[in-house]
mmCIF file of C-alpha atoms in Angstrom:
data_model
loop_
_atom_site.group_PDB
_atom_site.id
_atom_site.type_symbol
_atom_site.label_atom_id
_atom_site.label_comp_id
_atom_site.label_asym_id
_atom_site.label_seq_id
_atom_site.Cartn_x
_atom_site.Cartn_y
_atom_site.Cartn_z
ATOM 1 C CA UNK O 1 166.087 49.391 102.357
ATOM 2 C CA UNK O 2 166.144 53.086 101.957
ATOM 3 C CA UNK O 3 162.383 52.976 101.690
ATOM 4 C CA UNK O 4 162.300 51.454 105.038
ATOM 5 C CA UNK O 5 164.509 54.190 106.574
ATOM 6 C CA UNK O 6 162.315 56.837 105.187
ATOM 7 C CA UNK O 7 159.110 55.360 106.499
ATOM 8 C CA UNK O 8 161.024 54.625 109.841
ATOM 9 C CA UNK O 9 161.890 58.505 109.917
ATOM 10 C CA UNK O 10 158.382 59.425 109.268
ATOM 11 C CA UNK O 11 157.144 57.227 111.924
ATOM 12 C CA UNK O 12 159.609 58.668 114.213
ATOM 13 C CA UNK O 13 158.683 62.223 113.163
ATOM 14 C CA UNK O 14 154.986 61.413 113.594
ATOM 15 C CA UNK O 15 155.486 59.896 116.929
ATOM 16 C CA UNK O 16 157.427 62.951 118.222
ATOM 17 C CA UNK O 17 154.642 65.324 116.886
ATOM 18 C CA UNK O 18 152.264 63.341 118.467
ATOM 19 C CA UNK O 19 154.174 63.498 121.815
ATOM 20 C CA UNK O 20 154.402 67.321 121.596
ATOM 21 C CA UNK O 21 150.488 67.749 120.986
ATOM 22 C CA UNK O 22 149.772 65.386 123.910
ATOM 23 C CA UNK O 23 152.030 67.231 125.969
ATOM 24 C CA UNK O 24 150.602 70.579 124.839
ATOM 25 C CA UNK O 25 147.226 69.312 125.692
ATOM 26 C CA UNK O 26 148.245 68.469 129.175
ATOM 27 C CA UNK O 27 149.561 71.994 129.934
ATOM 28 C CA UNK O 28 152.419 72.697 127.523
ATOM 29 C CA UNK O 29 155.870 71.497 126.770
ATOM 30 C CA UNK O 30 158.387 74.347 126.597
ATOM 31 C CA UNK O 31 160.268 72.576 123.619
ATOM 32 C CA UNK O 32 157.258 71.970 121.705
ATOM 33 C CA UNK O 33 155.346 75.485 121.589
ATOM 34 C CA UNK O 34 156.511 78.358 119.287
ATOM 35 C CA UNK O 35 155.884 80.949 122.310
ATOM 36 C CA UNK O 36 157.916 78.961 124.928
ATOM 37 C CA UNK O 37 158.871 80.768 127.999
ATOM 38 C CA UNK O 38 162.454 82.136 128.125
ATOM 39 C CA UNK O 39 162.299 81.712 131.968
ATOM 40 C CA UNK O 40 160.618 79.464 134.570
ATOM 41 C CA UNK O 41 156.897 80.235 133.991
ATOM 42 C CA UNK O 42 154.574 81.674 136.386
ATOM 43 C CA UNK O 43 150.851 82.529 136.396
ATOM 44 C CA UNK O 44 148.477 84.536 138.140
ATOM 45 C CA UNK O 45 146.268 83.163 140.884
ATOM 46 C CA UNK O 46 143.727 85.622 142.397
ATOM 47 C CA UNK O 47 144.854 88.571 140.302
ATOM 48 C CA UNK O 48 148.677 88.070 141.338
ATOM 49 C CA UNK O 49 151.963 86.130 140.884
ATOM 50 C CA UNK O 50 153.460 84.790 143.990
ATOM 51 C CA UNK O 51 157.070 84.145 144.809
ATOM 52 C CA UNK O 52 158.681 82.710 147.831
ATOM 53 C CA UNK O 53 160.853 85.441 148.920
ATOM 54 C CA UNK O 54 163.522 83.031 150.336
ATOM 55 C CA UNK O 55 163.995 81.525 146.754
ATOM 56 C CA UNK O 56 165.854 84.714 145.897
ATOM 57 C CA UNK O 57 169.084 85.324 148.098
ATOM 58 C CA UNK O 58 170.139 88.978 149.269
ATOM 59 C CA UNK O 59 172.213 90.595 146.795
ATOM 60 C CA UNK O 60 170.768 88.307 144.070
ATOM 61 C CA UNK O 61 167.961 88.165 141.464
ATOM 62 C CA UNK O 62 165.792 85.184 139.595
ATOM 63 C CA UNK O 63 164.206 85.680 136.457
ATOM 64 C CA UNK O 64 160.604 84.410 135.475
ATOM 65 C CA UNK O 65 158.164 84.591 132.546
ATOM 66 C CA UNK O 66 154.570 85.308 133.277
ATOM 67 C CA UNK O 67 152.046 84.063 130.931
ATOM 68 C CA UNK O 68 148.458 85.496 130.949
ATOM 69 C CA UNK O 69 145.236 83.607 130.354
ATOM 70 C CA UNK O 70 145.727 84.194 126.524
ATOM 71 C CA UNK O 71 149.358 83.077 126.283
ATOM 72 C CA UNK O 72 150.739 86.509 126.063
ATOM 73 C CA UNK O 73 154.056 86.610 128.045
ATOM 74 C CA UNK O 74 156.152 89.199 129.754
ATOM 75 C CA UNK O 75 159.595 88.350 131.403
ATOM 76 C CA UNK O 76 160.463 89.865 134.788
ATOM 77 C CA UNK O 77 162.880 89.490 137.736
ATOM 78 C CA UNK O 78 162.530 89.574 141.312
ATOM 79 C CA UNK O 79 165.728 90.653 143.320
ATOM 80 C CA UNK O 80 166.644 91.457 146.830
ATOM 81 C CA UNK O 81 168.981 94.230 147.972
ATOM 82 C CA UNK O 82 171.940 93.201 150.130
ATOM 83 C CA UNK O 83 169.696 94.478 153.162
ATOM 84 C CA UNK O 84 167.002 91.868 152.197
ATOM 85 C CA UNK O 85 164.641 94.327 150.654
ATOM 86 C CA UNK O 86 162.574 92.545 147.843
ATOM 87 C CA UNK O 87 161.722 94.262 144.715
ATOM 88 C CA UNK O 88 160.741 93.225 141.159
ATOM 89 C CA UNK O 89 161.187 94.828 137.718
ATOM 90 C CA UNK O 90 160.404 94.020 134.007
ATOM 91 C CA UNK O 91 163.262 92.201 132.228
ATOM 92 C CA UNK O 92 162.938 95.477 129.893
ATOM 93 C CA UNK O 93 163.651 99.201 129.718
ATOM 94 C CA UNK O 94 161.858 101.987 128.013
ATOM 95 C CA UNK O 95 164.968 102.860 125.979
ATOM 96 C CA UNK O 96 166.111 99.376 124.777
ATOM 97 C CA UNK O 97 162.972 97.446 124.959
ATOM 98 C CA UNK O 98 162.556 97.403 121.184
ATOM 99 C CA UNK O 99 165.485 95.440 120.737
ATOM 100 C CA UNK O 100 164.101 92.729 122.975
ATOM 101 C CA UNK O 101 167.280 91.483 124.708
ATOM 102 C CA UNK O 102 166.594 92.048 128.440
ATOM 103 C CA UNK O 103 168.985 91.768 131.261
ATOM 104 C CA UNK O 104 171.377 89.341 132.610
ATOM 105 C CA UNK O 105 172.515 88.906 136.290
ATOM 106 C CA UNK O 106 176.383 89.532 136.637
ATOM 107 C CA UNK O 107 177.061 89.223 140.464
ATOM 108 C CA UNK O 108 175.115 91.794 142.343
ATOM 109 C CA UNK O 109 174.528 93.817 139.311
ATOM 110 C CA UNK O 110 171.877 93.473 136.195
ATOM 111 C CA UNK O 111 173.452 94.217 132.688
ATOM 112 C CA UNK O 112 171.517 95.228 129.731
ATOM 113 C CA UNK O 113 172.450 92.759 127.020
ATOM 114 C CA UNK O 114 171.748 95.257 124.123
ATOM 115 C CA UNK O 115 173.530 98.390 125.424
ATOM 116 C CA UNK O 116 175.727 97.040 128.352
ATOM 117 C CA UNK O 117 174.524 99.431 130.988
ATOM 118 C CA UNK O 118 175.183 97.940 134.337
ATOM 119 C CA UNK O 119 173.005 98.461 137.460
ATOM 120 C CA UNK O 120 173.789 97.453 141.153
ATOM 121 C CA UNK O 121 170.867 95.693 142.619
ATOM 122 C CA UNK O 122 171.042 97.996 145.788
ATOM 123 C CA UNK O 123 170.647 101.007 143.508
ATOM 124 C CA UNK O 124 168.115 99.847 141.082
ATOM 125 C CA UNK O 125 164.909 100.910 143.014
ATOM 126 C CA UNK O 126 166.079 104.723 142.584
ATOM 127 C CA UNK O 127 165.552 104.308 138.866
ATOM 128 C CA UNK O 128 168.483 106.370 137.819
ATOM 129 C CA UNK O 129 169.753 105.951 134.295
ATOM 130 C CA UNK O 130 168.708 105.788 130.719
ATOM 131 C CA UNK O 131 168.265 102.118 130.515
ATOM 132 C CA UNK O 132 167.120 101.098 134.070
ATOM 133 C CA UNK O 133 164.784 98.096 134.244
ATOM 134 C CA UNK O 134 160.980 99.100 134.596
ATOM 135 C CA UNK O 135 160.101 98.599 138.343
ATOM 136 C CA UNK O 136 157.005 96.505 139.246
ATOM 137 C CA UNK O 137 154.933 97.001 142.479
ATOM 138 C CA UNK O 138 155.762 94.234 145.159
ATOM 139 C CA UNK O 139 153.650 93.507 148.283
ATOM 140 C CA UNK O 140 154.836 90.850 150.844
ATOM 141 C CA UNK O 141 152.556 88.658 152.686
ATOM 142 C CA UNK O 142 154.281 86.125 155.079
ATOM 143 C CA UNK O 143 157.126 84.393 153.042
ATOM 144 C CA UNK O 144 155.579 85.215 149.754
ATOM 145 C CA UNK O 145 155.907 88.261 147.431
ATOM 146 C CA UNK O 146 153.049 89.164 145.241
ATOM 147 C CA UNK O 147 153.134 91.119 141.891
ATOM 148 C CA UNK O 148 149.754 92.145 140.528
ATOM 149 C CA UNK O 149 148.984 90.487 137.218
ATOM 150 C CA UNK O 150 147.608 93.860 135.942
ATOM 151 C CA UNK O 151 151.060 95.489 136.494
ATOM 152 C CA UNK O 152 152.630 92.695 134.319
ATOM 153 C CA UNK O 153 150.084 92.718 131.764
ATOM 154 C CA UNK O 154 150.698 96.345 131.210
ATOM 155 C CA UNK O 155 154.316 95.787 130.791
ATOM 156 C CA UNK O 156 153.593 93.172 128.045
ATOM 157 C CA UNK O 157 153.847 96.251 125.534
ATOM 158 C CA UNK O 158 157.738 95.900 126.120
ATOM 159 C CA UNK O 159 157.939 92.403 124.706
#
């Protein structure tokens, strides 16, 4: 009977592997790919990533993973100051990027997971501090925020 269990387990593993391969062939399955995205994944269309502005509340942030055409990734976040101004930054800084920890949201602040530095979203755009997230240029068109894919690709060196 133990031989049957082994064969059954092998069949189950083979079926799981086949399901992962099928999902990858159809566009990817985060749990199957070794380079899976840390955050909801976005891709560029016509040279930019587009985020719905109202999906990010004032005084808050949302994190995303950008994936380029070759599969490389860069994590970033879009945030809105309390006055509603929308901005974006890489989930990295020049000082702590080598540790690849990024930031986490704590109320209206982002906190470096490596060194613990805290930055209020309202002051983040001033870029003051040794561990400040690297700003990304953002443009707005209607209800959408656009971040140039080129800027995200340049930021990939931090990941």
